[in-house]
Coordinates of C-alpha atoms in Angstrom, one line a residue:
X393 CA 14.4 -9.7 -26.8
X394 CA 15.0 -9.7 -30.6
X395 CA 14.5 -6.7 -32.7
X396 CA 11.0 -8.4 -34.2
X397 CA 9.4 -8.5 -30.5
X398 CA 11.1 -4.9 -29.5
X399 CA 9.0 -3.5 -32.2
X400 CA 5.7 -4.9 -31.4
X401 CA 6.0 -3.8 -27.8
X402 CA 7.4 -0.3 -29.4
X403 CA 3.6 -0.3 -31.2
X404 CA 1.9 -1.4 -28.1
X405 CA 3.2 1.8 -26.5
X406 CA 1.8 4.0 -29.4
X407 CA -0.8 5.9 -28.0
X408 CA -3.8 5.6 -29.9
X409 CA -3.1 2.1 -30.9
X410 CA -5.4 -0.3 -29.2
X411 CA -5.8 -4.0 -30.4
X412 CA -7.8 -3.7 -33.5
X413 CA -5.6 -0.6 -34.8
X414 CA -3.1 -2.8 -34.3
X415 CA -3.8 -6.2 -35.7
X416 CA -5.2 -4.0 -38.4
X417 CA -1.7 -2.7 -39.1
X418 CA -0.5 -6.3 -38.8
X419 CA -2.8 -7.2 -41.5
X420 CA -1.4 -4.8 -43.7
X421 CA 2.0 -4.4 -44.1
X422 CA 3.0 -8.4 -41.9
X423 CA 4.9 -7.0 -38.8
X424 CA 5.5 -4.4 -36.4
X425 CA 9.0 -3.7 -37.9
X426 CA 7.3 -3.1 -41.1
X427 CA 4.8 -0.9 -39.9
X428 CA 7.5 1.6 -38.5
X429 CA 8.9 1.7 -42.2
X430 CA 6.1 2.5 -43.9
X431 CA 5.2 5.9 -45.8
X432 CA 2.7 8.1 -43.6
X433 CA 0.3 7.9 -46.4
X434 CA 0.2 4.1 -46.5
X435 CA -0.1 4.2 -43.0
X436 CA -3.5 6.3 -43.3
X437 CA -5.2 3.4 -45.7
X438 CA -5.5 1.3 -42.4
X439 CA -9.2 2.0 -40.9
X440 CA -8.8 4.5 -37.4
X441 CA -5.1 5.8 -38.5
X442 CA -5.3 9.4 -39.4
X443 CA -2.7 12.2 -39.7
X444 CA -1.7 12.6 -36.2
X445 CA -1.6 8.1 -35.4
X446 CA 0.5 8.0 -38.5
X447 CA 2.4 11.2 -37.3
X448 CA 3.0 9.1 -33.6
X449 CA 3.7 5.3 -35.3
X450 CA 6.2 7.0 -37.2
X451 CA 8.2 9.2 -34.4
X452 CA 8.2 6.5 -32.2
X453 CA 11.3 5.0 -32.4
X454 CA 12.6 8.4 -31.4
X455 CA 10.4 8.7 -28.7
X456 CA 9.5 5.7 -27.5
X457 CA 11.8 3.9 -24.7
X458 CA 12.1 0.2 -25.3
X459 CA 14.8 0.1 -23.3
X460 CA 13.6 1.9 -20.0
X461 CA 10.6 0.1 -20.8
X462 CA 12.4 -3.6 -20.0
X463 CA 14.7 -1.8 -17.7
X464 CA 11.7 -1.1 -15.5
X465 CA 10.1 -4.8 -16.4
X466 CA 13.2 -6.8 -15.5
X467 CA 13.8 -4.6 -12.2
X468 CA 10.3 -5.3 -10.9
X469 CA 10.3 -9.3 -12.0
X470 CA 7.6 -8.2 -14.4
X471 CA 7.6 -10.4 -17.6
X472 CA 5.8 -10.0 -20.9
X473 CA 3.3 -12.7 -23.3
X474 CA 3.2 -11.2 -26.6
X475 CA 0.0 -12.2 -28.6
X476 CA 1.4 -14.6 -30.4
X477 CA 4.0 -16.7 -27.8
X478 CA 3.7 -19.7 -26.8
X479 CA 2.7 -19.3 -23.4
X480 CA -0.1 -16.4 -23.9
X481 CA -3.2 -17.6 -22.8
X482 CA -4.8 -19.5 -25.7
X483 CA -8.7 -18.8 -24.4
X484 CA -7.9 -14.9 -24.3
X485 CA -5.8 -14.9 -28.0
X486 CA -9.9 -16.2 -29.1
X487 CA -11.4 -12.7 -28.2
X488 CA -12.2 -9.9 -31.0
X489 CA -9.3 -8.0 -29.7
X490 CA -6.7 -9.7 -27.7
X491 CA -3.9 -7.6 -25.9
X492 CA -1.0 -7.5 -27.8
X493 CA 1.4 -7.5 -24.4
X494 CA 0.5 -8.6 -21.0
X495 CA 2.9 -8.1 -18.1
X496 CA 2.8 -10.5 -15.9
X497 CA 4.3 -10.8 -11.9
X498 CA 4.0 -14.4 -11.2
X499 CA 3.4 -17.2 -13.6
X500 CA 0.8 -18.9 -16.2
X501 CA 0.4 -22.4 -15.7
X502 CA -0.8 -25.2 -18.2
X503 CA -3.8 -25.9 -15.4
X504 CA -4.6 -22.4 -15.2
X505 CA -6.8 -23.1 -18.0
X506 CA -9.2 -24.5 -15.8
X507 CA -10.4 -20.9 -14.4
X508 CA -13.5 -19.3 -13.6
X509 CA -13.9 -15.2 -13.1
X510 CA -15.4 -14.0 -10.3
X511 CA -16.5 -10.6 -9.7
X512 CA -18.8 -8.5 -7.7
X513 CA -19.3 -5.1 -5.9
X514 CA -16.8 -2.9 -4.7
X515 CA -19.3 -1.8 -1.6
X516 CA -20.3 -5.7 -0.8
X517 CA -22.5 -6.8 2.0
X518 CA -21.4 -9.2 4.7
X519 CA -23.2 -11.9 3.1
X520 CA -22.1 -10.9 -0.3
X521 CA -18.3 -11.4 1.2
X522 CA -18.9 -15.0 2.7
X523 CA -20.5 -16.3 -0.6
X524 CA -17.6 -15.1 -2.2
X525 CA -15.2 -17.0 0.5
X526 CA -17.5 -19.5 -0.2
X527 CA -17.3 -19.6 -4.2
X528 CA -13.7 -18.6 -4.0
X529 CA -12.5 -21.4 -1.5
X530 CA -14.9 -24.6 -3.1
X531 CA -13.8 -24.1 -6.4
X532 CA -10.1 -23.5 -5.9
X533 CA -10.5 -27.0 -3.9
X534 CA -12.4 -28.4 -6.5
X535 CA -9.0 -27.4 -8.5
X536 CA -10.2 -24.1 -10.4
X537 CA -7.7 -21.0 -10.8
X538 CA -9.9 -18.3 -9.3
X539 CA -9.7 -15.0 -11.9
X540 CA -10.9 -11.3 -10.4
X541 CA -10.0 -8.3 -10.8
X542 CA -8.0 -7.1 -7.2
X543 CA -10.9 -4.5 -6.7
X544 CA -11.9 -3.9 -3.4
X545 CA -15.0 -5.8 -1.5
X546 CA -15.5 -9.4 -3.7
X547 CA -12.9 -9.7 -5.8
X548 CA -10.3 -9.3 -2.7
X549 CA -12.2 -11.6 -1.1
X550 CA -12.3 -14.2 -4.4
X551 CA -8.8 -13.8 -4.7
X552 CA -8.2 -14.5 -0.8
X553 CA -10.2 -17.4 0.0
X554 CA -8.4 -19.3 -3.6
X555 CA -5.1 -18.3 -2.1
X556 CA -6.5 -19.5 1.8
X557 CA -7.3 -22.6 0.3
X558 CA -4.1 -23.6 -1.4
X559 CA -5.7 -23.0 -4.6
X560 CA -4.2 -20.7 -8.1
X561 CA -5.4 -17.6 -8.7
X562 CA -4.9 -14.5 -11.6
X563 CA -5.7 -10.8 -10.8
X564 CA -6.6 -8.6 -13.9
X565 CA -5.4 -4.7 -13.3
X566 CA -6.9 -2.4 -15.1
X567 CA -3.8 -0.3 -13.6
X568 CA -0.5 -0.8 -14.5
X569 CA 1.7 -3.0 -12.1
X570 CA 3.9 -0.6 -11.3
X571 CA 0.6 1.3 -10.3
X572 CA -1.3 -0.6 -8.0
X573 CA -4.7 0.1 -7.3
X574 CA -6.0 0.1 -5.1
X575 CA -2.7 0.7 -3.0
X576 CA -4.2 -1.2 0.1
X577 CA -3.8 -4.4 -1.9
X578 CA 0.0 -4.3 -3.3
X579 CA 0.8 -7.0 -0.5
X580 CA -2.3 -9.5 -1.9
X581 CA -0.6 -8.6 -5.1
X582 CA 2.5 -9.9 -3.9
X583 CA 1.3 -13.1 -2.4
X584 CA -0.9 -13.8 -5.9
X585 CA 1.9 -13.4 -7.8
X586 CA 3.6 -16.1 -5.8
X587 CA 0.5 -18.4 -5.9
X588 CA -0.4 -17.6 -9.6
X589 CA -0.2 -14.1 -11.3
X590 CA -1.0 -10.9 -11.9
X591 CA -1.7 -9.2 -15.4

């Protein structure tokens, strides 16, 4: 990974820097590595950084581990789409505030594109279940990459009747991968990655 990308994922670890923060950085001062040189005071013109984000931006090189960081990644076949690549998803780089890195077990395909979300309750009925099965299964047949969320009750069941069909799907954690939640589903995790991926 050059130096140029090592820094951006360096300011995606900052915490207190969310997408706006930092595409508002990027505005300013052109790139990550740039941000990391700049004065504290400089730092402060950019709306939402204060004393104690410029104070973090700035120590982080010291205290930020890049290298454990991709350690970990490489280790657990996790790969990463920087806003801005290629391959990130061109429909998600459209929203207000894109992630700036997405860490992905699996693989984005060009047909992915073609996706629909489902999602539903956690506590789902019987018959909210088989619609879902229903959903899930027709329009992964109908070639559409079934996208949920891994939660329990209709996404699971979303995400299985796709993958029961022979059909792509993508599950979006709000945990980390190396965190999965809920733990019951680490082995759907497993067989999405394999048929599609997990962010």
């Amino acid at each position: 990974m050059n130096e140029a990308k090592r820094a951006t994922l360096r300011l995606n670890m900052v915490s207190g820097v969310g997408p706006r923060i930092f595409c508002r950085l990027l505005e300013v001062f052109g790139s990550a590595e740039a941000v990391f040189g700049a004065p504290s005071a400089d730092l402060q013109t950019v709306p939402g950084v204060g004393t104690s984000l410029a104070r973090a931006i700035l120590s982080a090189p010291q205290h930020i581990e890049v290298d454990q960081e991709l350690e970990d990644c490489a280790r657990n076949d996790i790969h990463l789409l920087m806003f801005g690549d290629s391959d990130y998803p061109v429909e998600l780089a459209q929203i207000h505030d894109p992630p700036i890195v997405l860490y992905c077990k699996g693989s984005l395909l060009p047909q992915d594109r073609l996706a629909i979300a489902m999602v539903g309750s956690r506590h789902v009925t019987d018959y909210g279940i088989k619609v879902a099965n229903q959903f899930g299964r027709g329009l992964a047949q109908a070639g559409f990459c079934v996208v949920s969320g891994l939660a329990r009750g209709a996404d699971a069941a979303s995400h299985r009747a796709a993958l029961a069909a022979g059909g792509r799907t993508i599950a979006v954690l709000g945990s980390g991968l190396l965190n999965m939640y809920p733990p019951e589903h680490a082995e759907l995790a497993r067989e999405i990655a394999s048929h599609g991926v997990v962010l």
